[in-house]
Short mmCIF file of C-alpha atoms in Angstrom, two decimals:
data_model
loop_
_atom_site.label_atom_id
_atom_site.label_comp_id
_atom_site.label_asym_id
_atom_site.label_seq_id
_atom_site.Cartn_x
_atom_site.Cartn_y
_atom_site.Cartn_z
CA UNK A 1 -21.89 -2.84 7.75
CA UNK A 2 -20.05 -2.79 4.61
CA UNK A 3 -20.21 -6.04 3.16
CA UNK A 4 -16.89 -6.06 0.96
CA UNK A 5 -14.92 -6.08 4.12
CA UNK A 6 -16.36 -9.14 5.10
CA UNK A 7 -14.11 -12.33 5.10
CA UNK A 8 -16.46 -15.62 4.65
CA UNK A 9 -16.58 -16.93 8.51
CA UNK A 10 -18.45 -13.48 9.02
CA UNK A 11 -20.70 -13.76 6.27
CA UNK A 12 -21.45 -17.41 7.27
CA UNK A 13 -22.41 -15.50 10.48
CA UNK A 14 -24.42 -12.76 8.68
CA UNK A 15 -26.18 -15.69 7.06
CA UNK A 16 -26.95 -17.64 10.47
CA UNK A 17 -28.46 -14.45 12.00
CA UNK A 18 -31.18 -14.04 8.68
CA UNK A 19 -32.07 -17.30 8.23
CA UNK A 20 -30.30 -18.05 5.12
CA UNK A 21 -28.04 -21.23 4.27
CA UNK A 22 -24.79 -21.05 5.05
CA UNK A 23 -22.98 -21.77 1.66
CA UNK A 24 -24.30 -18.39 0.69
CA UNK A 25 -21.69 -16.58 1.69
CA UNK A 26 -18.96 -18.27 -0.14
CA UNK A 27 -21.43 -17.50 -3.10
CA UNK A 28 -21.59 -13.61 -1.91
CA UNK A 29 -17.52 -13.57 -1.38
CA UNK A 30 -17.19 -14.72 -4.88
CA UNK A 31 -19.51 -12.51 -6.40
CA UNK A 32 -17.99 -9.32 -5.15
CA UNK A 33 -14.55 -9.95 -5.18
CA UNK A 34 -14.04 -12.12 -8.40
CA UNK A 35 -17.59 -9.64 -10.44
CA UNK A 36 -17.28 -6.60 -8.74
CA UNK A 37 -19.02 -4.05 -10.77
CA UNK A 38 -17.61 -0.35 -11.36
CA UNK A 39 -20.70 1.49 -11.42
CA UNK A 40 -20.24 4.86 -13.25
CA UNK A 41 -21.63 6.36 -10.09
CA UNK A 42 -19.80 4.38 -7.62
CA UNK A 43 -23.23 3.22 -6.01
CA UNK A 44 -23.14 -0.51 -5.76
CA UNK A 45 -26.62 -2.80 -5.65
CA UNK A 46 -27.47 -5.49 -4.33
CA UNK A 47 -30.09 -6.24 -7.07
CA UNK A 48 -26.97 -6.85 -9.43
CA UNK A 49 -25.91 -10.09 -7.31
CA UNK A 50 -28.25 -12.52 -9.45
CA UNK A 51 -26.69 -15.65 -7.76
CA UNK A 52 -28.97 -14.73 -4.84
CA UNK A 53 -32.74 -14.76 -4.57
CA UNK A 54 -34.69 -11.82 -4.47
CA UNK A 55 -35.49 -12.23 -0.79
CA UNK A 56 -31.73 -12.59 0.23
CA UNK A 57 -31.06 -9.60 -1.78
CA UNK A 58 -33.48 -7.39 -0.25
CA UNK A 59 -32.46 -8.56 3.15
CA UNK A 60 -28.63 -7.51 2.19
CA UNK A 61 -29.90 -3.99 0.93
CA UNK A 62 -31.66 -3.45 4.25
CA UNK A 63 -28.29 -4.52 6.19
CA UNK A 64 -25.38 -4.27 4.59
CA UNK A 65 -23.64 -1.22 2.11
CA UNK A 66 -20.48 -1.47 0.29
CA UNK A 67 -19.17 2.47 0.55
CA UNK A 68 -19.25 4.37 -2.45
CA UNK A 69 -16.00 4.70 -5.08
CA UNK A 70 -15.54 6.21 -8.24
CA UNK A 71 -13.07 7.62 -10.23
CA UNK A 72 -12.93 11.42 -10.44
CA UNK A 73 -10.10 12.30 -12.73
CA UNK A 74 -7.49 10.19 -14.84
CA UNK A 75 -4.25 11.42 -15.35
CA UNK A 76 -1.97 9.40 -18.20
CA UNK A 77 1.99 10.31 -18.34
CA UNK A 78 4.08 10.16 -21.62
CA UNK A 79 5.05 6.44 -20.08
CA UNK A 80 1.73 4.99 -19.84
CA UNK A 81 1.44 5.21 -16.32
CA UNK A 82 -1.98 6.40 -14.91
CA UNK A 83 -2.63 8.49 -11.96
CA UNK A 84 -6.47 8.19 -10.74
CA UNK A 85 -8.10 10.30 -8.29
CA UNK A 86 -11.32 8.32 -6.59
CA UNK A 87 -13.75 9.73 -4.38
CA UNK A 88 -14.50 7.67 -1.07
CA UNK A 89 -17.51 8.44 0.71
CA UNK A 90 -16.10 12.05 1.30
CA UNK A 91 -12.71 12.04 0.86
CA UNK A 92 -10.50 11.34 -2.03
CA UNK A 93 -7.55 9.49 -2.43
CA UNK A 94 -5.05 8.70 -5.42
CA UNK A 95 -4.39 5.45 -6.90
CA UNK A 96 -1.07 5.30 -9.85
CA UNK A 97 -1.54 2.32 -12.25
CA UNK A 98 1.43 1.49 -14.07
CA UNK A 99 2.79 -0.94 -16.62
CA UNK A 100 5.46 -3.01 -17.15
CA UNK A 101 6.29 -6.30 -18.92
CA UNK A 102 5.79 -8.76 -16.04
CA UNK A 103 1.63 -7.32 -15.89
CA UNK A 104 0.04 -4.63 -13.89
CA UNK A 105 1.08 -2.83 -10.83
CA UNK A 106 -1.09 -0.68 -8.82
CA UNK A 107 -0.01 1.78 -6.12
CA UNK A 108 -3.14 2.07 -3.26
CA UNK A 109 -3.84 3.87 -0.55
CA UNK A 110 -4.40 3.22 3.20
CA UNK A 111 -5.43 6.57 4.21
CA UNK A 112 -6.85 9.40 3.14
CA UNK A 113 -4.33 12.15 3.84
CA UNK A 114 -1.27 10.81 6.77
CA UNK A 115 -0.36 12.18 9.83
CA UNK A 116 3.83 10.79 9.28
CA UNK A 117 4.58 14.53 8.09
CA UNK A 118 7.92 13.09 6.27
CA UNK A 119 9.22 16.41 4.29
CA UNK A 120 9.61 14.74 1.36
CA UNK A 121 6.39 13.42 0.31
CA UNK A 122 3.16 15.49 -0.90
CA UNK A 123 0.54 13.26 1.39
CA UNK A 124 1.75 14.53 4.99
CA UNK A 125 0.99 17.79 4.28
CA UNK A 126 -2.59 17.41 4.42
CA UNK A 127 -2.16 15.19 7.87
CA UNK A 128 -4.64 12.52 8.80
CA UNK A 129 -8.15 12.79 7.32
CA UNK A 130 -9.41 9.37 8.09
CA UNK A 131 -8.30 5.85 7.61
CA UNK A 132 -9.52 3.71 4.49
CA UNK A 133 -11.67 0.63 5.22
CA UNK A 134 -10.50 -2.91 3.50
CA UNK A 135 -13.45 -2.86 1.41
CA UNK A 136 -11.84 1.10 0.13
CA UNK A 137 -8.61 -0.76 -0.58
CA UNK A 138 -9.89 -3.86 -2.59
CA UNK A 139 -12.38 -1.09 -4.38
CA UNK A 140 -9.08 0.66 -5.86
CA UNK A 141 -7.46 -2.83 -7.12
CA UNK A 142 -10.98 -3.86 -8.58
CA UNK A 143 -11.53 -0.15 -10.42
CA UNK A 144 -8.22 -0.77 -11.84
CA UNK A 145 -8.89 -3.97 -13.18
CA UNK A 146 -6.72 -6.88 -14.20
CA UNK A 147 -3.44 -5.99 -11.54
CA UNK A 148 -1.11 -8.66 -10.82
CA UNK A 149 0.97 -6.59 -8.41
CA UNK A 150 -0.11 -4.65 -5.64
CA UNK A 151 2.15 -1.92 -3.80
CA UNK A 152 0.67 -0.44 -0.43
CA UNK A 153 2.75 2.90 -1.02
CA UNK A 154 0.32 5.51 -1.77
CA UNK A 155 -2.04 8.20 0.15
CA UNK A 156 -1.05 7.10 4.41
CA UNK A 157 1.00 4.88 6.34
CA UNK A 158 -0.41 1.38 6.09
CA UNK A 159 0.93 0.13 9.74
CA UNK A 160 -0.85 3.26 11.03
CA UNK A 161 -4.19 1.55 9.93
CA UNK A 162 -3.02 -2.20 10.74
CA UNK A 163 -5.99 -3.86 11.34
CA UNK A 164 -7.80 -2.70 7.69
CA UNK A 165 -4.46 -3.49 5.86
CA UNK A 166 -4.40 -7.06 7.06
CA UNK A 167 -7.90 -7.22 6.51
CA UNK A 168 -7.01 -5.97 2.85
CA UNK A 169 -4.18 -8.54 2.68
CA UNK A 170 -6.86 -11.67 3.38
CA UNK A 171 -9.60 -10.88 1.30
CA UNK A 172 -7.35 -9.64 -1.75
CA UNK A 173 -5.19 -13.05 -1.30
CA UNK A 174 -8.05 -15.64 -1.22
CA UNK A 175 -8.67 -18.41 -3.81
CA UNK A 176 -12.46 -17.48 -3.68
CA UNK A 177 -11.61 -13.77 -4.37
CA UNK A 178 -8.83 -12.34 -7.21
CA UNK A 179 -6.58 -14.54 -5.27
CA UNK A 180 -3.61 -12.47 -5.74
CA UNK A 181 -0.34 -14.30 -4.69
CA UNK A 182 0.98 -13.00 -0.90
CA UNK A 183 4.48 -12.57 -2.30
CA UNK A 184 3.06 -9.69 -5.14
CA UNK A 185 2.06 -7.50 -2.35
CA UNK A 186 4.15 -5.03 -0.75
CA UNK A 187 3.73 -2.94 2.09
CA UNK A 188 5.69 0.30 2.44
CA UNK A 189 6.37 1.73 5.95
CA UNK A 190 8.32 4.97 7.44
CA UNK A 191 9.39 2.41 10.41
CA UNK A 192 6.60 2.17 12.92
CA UNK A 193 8.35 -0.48 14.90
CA UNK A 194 5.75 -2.06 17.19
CA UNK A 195 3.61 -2.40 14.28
CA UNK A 196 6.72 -3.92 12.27
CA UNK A 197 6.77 -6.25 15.28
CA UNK A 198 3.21 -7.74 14.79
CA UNK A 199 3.31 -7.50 11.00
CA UNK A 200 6.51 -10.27 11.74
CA UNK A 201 4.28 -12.00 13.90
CA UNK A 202 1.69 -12.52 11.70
CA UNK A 203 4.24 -14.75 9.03
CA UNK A 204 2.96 -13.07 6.05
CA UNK A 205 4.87 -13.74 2.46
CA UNK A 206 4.08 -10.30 1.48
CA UNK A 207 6.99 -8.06 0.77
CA UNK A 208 7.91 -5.25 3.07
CA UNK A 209 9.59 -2.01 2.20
CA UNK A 210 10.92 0.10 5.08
CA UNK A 211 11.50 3.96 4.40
CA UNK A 212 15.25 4.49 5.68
CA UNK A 213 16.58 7.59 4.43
CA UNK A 214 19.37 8.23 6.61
CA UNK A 215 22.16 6.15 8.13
CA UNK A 216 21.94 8.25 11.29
CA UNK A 217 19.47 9.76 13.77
CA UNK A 218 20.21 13.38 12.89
CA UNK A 219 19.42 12.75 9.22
CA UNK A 220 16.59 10.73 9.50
CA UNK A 221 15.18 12.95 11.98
CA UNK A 222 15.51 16.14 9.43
CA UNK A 223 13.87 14.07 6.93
CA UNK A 224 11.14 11.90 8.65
CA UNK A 225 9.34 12.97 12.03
CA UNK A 226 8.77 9.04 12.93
CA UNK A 227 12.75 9.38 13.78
CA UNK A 228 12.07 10.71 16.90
CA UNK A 229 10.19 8.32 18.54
CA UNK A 230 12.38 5.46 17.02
CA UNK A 231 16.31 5.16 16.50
CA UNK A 232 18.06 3.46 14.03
CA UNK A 233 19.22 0.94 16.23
CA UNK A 234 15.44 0.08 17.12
CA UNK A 235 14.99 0.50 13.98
CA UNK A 236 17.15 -2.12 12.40
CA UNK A 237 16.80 -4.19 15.23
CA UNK A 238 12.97 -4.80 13.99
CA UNK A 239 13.85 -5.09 10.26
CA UNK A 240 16.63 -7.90 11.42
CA UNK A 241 13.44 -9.65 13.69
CA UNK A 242 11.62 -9.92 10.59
CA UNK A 243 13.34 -11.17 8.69
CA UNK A 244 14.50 -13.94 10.31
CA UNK A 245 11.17 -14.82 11.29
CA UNK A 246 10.00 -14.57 7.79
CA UNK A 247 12.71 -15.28 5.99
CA UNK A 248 11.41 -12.49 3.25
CA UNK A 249 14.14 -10.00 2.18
CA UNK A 250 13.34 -6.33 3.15
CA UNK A 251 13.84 -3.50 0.66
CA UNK A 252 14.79 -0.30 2.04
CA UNK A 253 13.86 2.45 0.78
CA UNK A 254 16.64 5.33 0.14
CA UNK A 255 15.32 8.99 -1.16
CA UNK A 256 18.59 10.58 -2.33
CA UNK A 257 18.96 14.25 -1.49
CA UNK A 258 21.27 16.29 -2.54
CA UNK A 259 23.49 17.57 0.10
CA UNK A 260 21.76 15.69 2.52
CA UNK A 261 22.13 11.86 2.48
CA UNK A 262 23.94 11.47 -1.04
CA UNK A 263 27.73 11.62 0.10
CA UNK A 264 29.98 8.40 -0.52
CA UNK A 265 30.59 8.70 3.59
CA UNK A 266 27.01 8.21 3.84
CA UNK A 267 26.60 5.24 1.00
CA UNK A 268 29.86 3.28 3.14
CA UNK A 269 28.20 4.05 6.42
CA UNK A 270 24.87 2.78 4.67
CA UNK A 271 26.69 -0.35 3.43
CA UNK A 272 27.92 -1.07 6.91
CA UNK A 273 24.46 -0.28 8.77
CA UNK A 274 22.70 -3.29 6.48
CA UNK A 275 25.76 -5.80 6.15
CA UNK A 276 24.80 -9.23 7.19
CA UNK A 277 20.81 -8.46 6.08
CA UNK A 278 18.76 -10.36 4.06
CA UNK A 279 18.02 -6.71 2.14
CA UNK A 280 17.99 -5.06 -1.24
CA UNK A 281 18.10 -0.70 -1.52
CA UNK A 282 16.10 0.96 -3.72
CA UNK A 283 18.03 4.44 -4.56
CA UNK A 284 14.82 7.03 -5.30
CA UNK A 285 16.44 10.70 -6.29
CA UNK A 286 13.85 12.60 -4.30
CA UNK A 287 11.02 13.53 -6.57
CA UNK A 288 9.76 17.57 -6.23
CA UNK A 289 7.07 18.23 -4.44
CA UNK A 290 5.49 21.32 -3.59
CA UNK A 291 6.44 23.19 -0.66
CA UNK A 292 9.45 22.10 -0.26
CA UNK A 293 13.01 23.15 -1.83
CA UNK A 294 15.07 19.17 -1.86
CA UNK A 295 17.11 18.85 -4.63
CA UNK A 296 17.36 15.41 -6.45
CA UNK A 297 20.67 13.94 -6.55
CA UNK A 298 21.99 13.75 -9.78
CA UNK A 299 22.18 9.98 -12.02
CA UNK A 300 25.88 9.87 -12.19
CA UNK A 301 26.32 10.48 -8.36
CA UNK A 302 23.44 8.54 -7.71
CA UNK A 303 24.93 5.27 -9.78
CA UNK A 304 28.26 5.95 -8.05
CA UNK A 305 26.12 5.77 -4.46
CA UNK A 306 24.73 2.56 -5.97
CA UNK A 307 28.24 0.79 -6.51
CA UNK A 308 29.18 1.28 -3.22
CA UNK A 309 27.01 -0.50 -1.77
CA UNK A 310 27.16 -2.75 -4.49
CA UNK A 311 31.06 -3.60 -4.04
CA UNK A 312 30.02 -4.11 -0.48
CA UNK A 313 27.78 -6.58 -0.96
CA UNK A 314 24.65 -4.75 -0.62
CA UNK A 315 22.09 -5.32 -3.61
CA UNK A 316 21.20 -1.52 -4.63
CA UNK A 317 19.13 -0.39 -7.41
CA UNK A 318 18.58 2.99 -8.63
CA UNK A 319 14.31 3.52 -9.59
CA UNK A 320 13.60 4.77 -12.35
CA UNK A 321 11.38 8.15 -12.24
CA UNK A 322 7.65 7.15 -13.75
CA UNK A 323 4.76 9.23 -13.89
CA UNK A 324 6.12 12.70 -12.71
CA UNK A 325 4.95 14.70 -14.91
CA UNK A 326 1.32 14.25 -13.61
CA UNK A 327 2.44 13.81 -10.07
CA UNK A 328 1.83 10.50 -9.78
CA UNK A 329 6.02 9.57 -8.63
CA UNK A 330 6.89 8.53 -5.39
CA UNK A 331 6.00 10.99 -2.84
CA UNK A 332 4.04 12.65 -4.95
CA UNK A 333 0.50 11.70 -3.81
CA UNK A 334 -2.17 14.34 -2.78
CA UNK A 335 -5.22 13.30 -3.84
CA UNK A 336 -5.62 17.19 -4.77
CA UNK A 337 -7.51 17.54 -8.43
CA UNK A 338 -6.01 18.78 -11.75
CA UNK A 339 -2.35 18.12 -10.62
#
């Protein structure tokens, strides 16, 4: 079993079944989520943990594994933000590090690869390779070292591999561990409803992120695949469920196209879609990506997009581009090496 995806009641158990005192595994938890060592090989020991005894260790080695990660290849942008490339077991994934004034954000994945297929975005063209285990998610956090911000937004579709992402969620949140705060974690998702559904039900503080794209089912559906299966109106009435069981603002997310979703019609008929929500829109001009021919809308249109929502009473941002240079922008993510 791999022993960083472990939360303490199950180590307490491990401990029970060989023998060993209970209290040990709040010692274990701490030592591998609060020391967790980057080995330049990405093969952990168990003879490292020296708040153990020997016998407990050896025990652990025969058991338990903690799947190997390292770093393959570091990218760094003009803007300081660093795109990393980590080996798995045997896949690879791609992890984008970035800073700002307010401390360190990291972008993880949840899968390796993604079987959404959404046009715009560089991961869904390799489809679904495998999910990522907790313990592969807190690994990427820990390589990066000293992140106050997590965003679940890179390789996959985190509400596609539910039960590992809450998983990921407790360990990475618990006083014994890093401890970081529910409410800097956010989870981005294309709109898997069911699954938005049981995130809601699960009262989490994190912050969610839903992928809209369109303001009807014709657009969305060019854009994103998921469309199909779920309308806007089921759509939207999830998003409205949750928050009003959480009480935590969504942000949706809005890749402008030009041509496609960038008219003023659509902005108005995207201001009236989201009035009465507790929301804010994040305006992304759609980053290139290869294979594909969408066009970025341009700043000034994409600031006038922005005010109309704005003089509606819709909080709208437009993101800044970081990190495209070495592919490491939003949608970007192939976990493909040397680009």
């Amino acid at each position: 079993m791999d022993i960083l995806s472990m939360n303490i009641t199950e180590l307490e158990q491990l401990m029970k079944d060989i023998g060993q005192p209970t209290y040990r595994a709040v010692q274990i938890f701490e030592w591998l989520h609060q020391r967790f060592p980057a080995a330049a090989d990405g093969v952990f020991s168990f003879n490292e943990m020296n708040n153990l005894p020997k016998n407990l260790r050896n025990e652990l080695t025969s058991r338990c594994y903690i799947t190997p990660a390292n770093i393959v290849e570091r990218l760094t942008a003009k803007d300081g933000t660093i795109k990393s490339l980590i080996r798995l077991g045997e896949v690879h994934i791609e992890t984008v590090l970035m800073e700002y004034a307010h401390g360190r954000s990291i972008c993880i994945s949840t899968q390796a690869g993604c079987r959404m297929g959404c046009i715009f975005c560089a991961t869904g063209q390799s489809g679904l390779i495998r999910n990522l285990t907790a313990s592969e998610m807190c690994q990427q956090v820990y390589l990066a070292g000293g992140v106050r911000n997590i965003v679940l937004m890179g390789c996959g579709e985190p509400l596609d591999n539910f039960d590992a992402t809450i998983r990921f969620v407790e360990l990475i949140t618990h006083p014994k561990g890093v401890g970081i705060g529910q409410r800097h974690i956010t989870l981005s998702t294309c709109g898997l409803v069911p699954k938005m559904r049981e995130l809601a039900s699960r009262r989490l503080q994190i912050n969610l992120a839903v992928s809209l794209h369109g303001t009807d089912d014709a657009t969305r559906q060019a854009l994103m695949p998921i469309a199909r299966r779920y309308s806007i109106k089921e759509l939207m009435a999830a998003c409205r469920e949750y928050t009003e069981i959480t009480h935590r603002r969504i942000t949706f997310e809005y890749a402008l196209t030009s041509g496609v979703n960038d008219s003023p019609a659509q902005a108005r008929a995207l201001a009236a879609l989201l009035k009465g929500m507790l929301c804010h829109v994040n305006l992304i001009p759609v980053n290139p990506v290869e294979g594909q021919s969408l066009s970025p809308t341009k700043r000034r249109e994409a600031m006038a997009f922005a005010e109309i929502l704005q003089k509606a009473g819709i909080p709208a941002t437009v993101r800044r581009t970081i990190g495209a240079e070495v592919n490491a922008a939003c949608g970007q993510l192939r976990a493909k090496k040397g680009v």
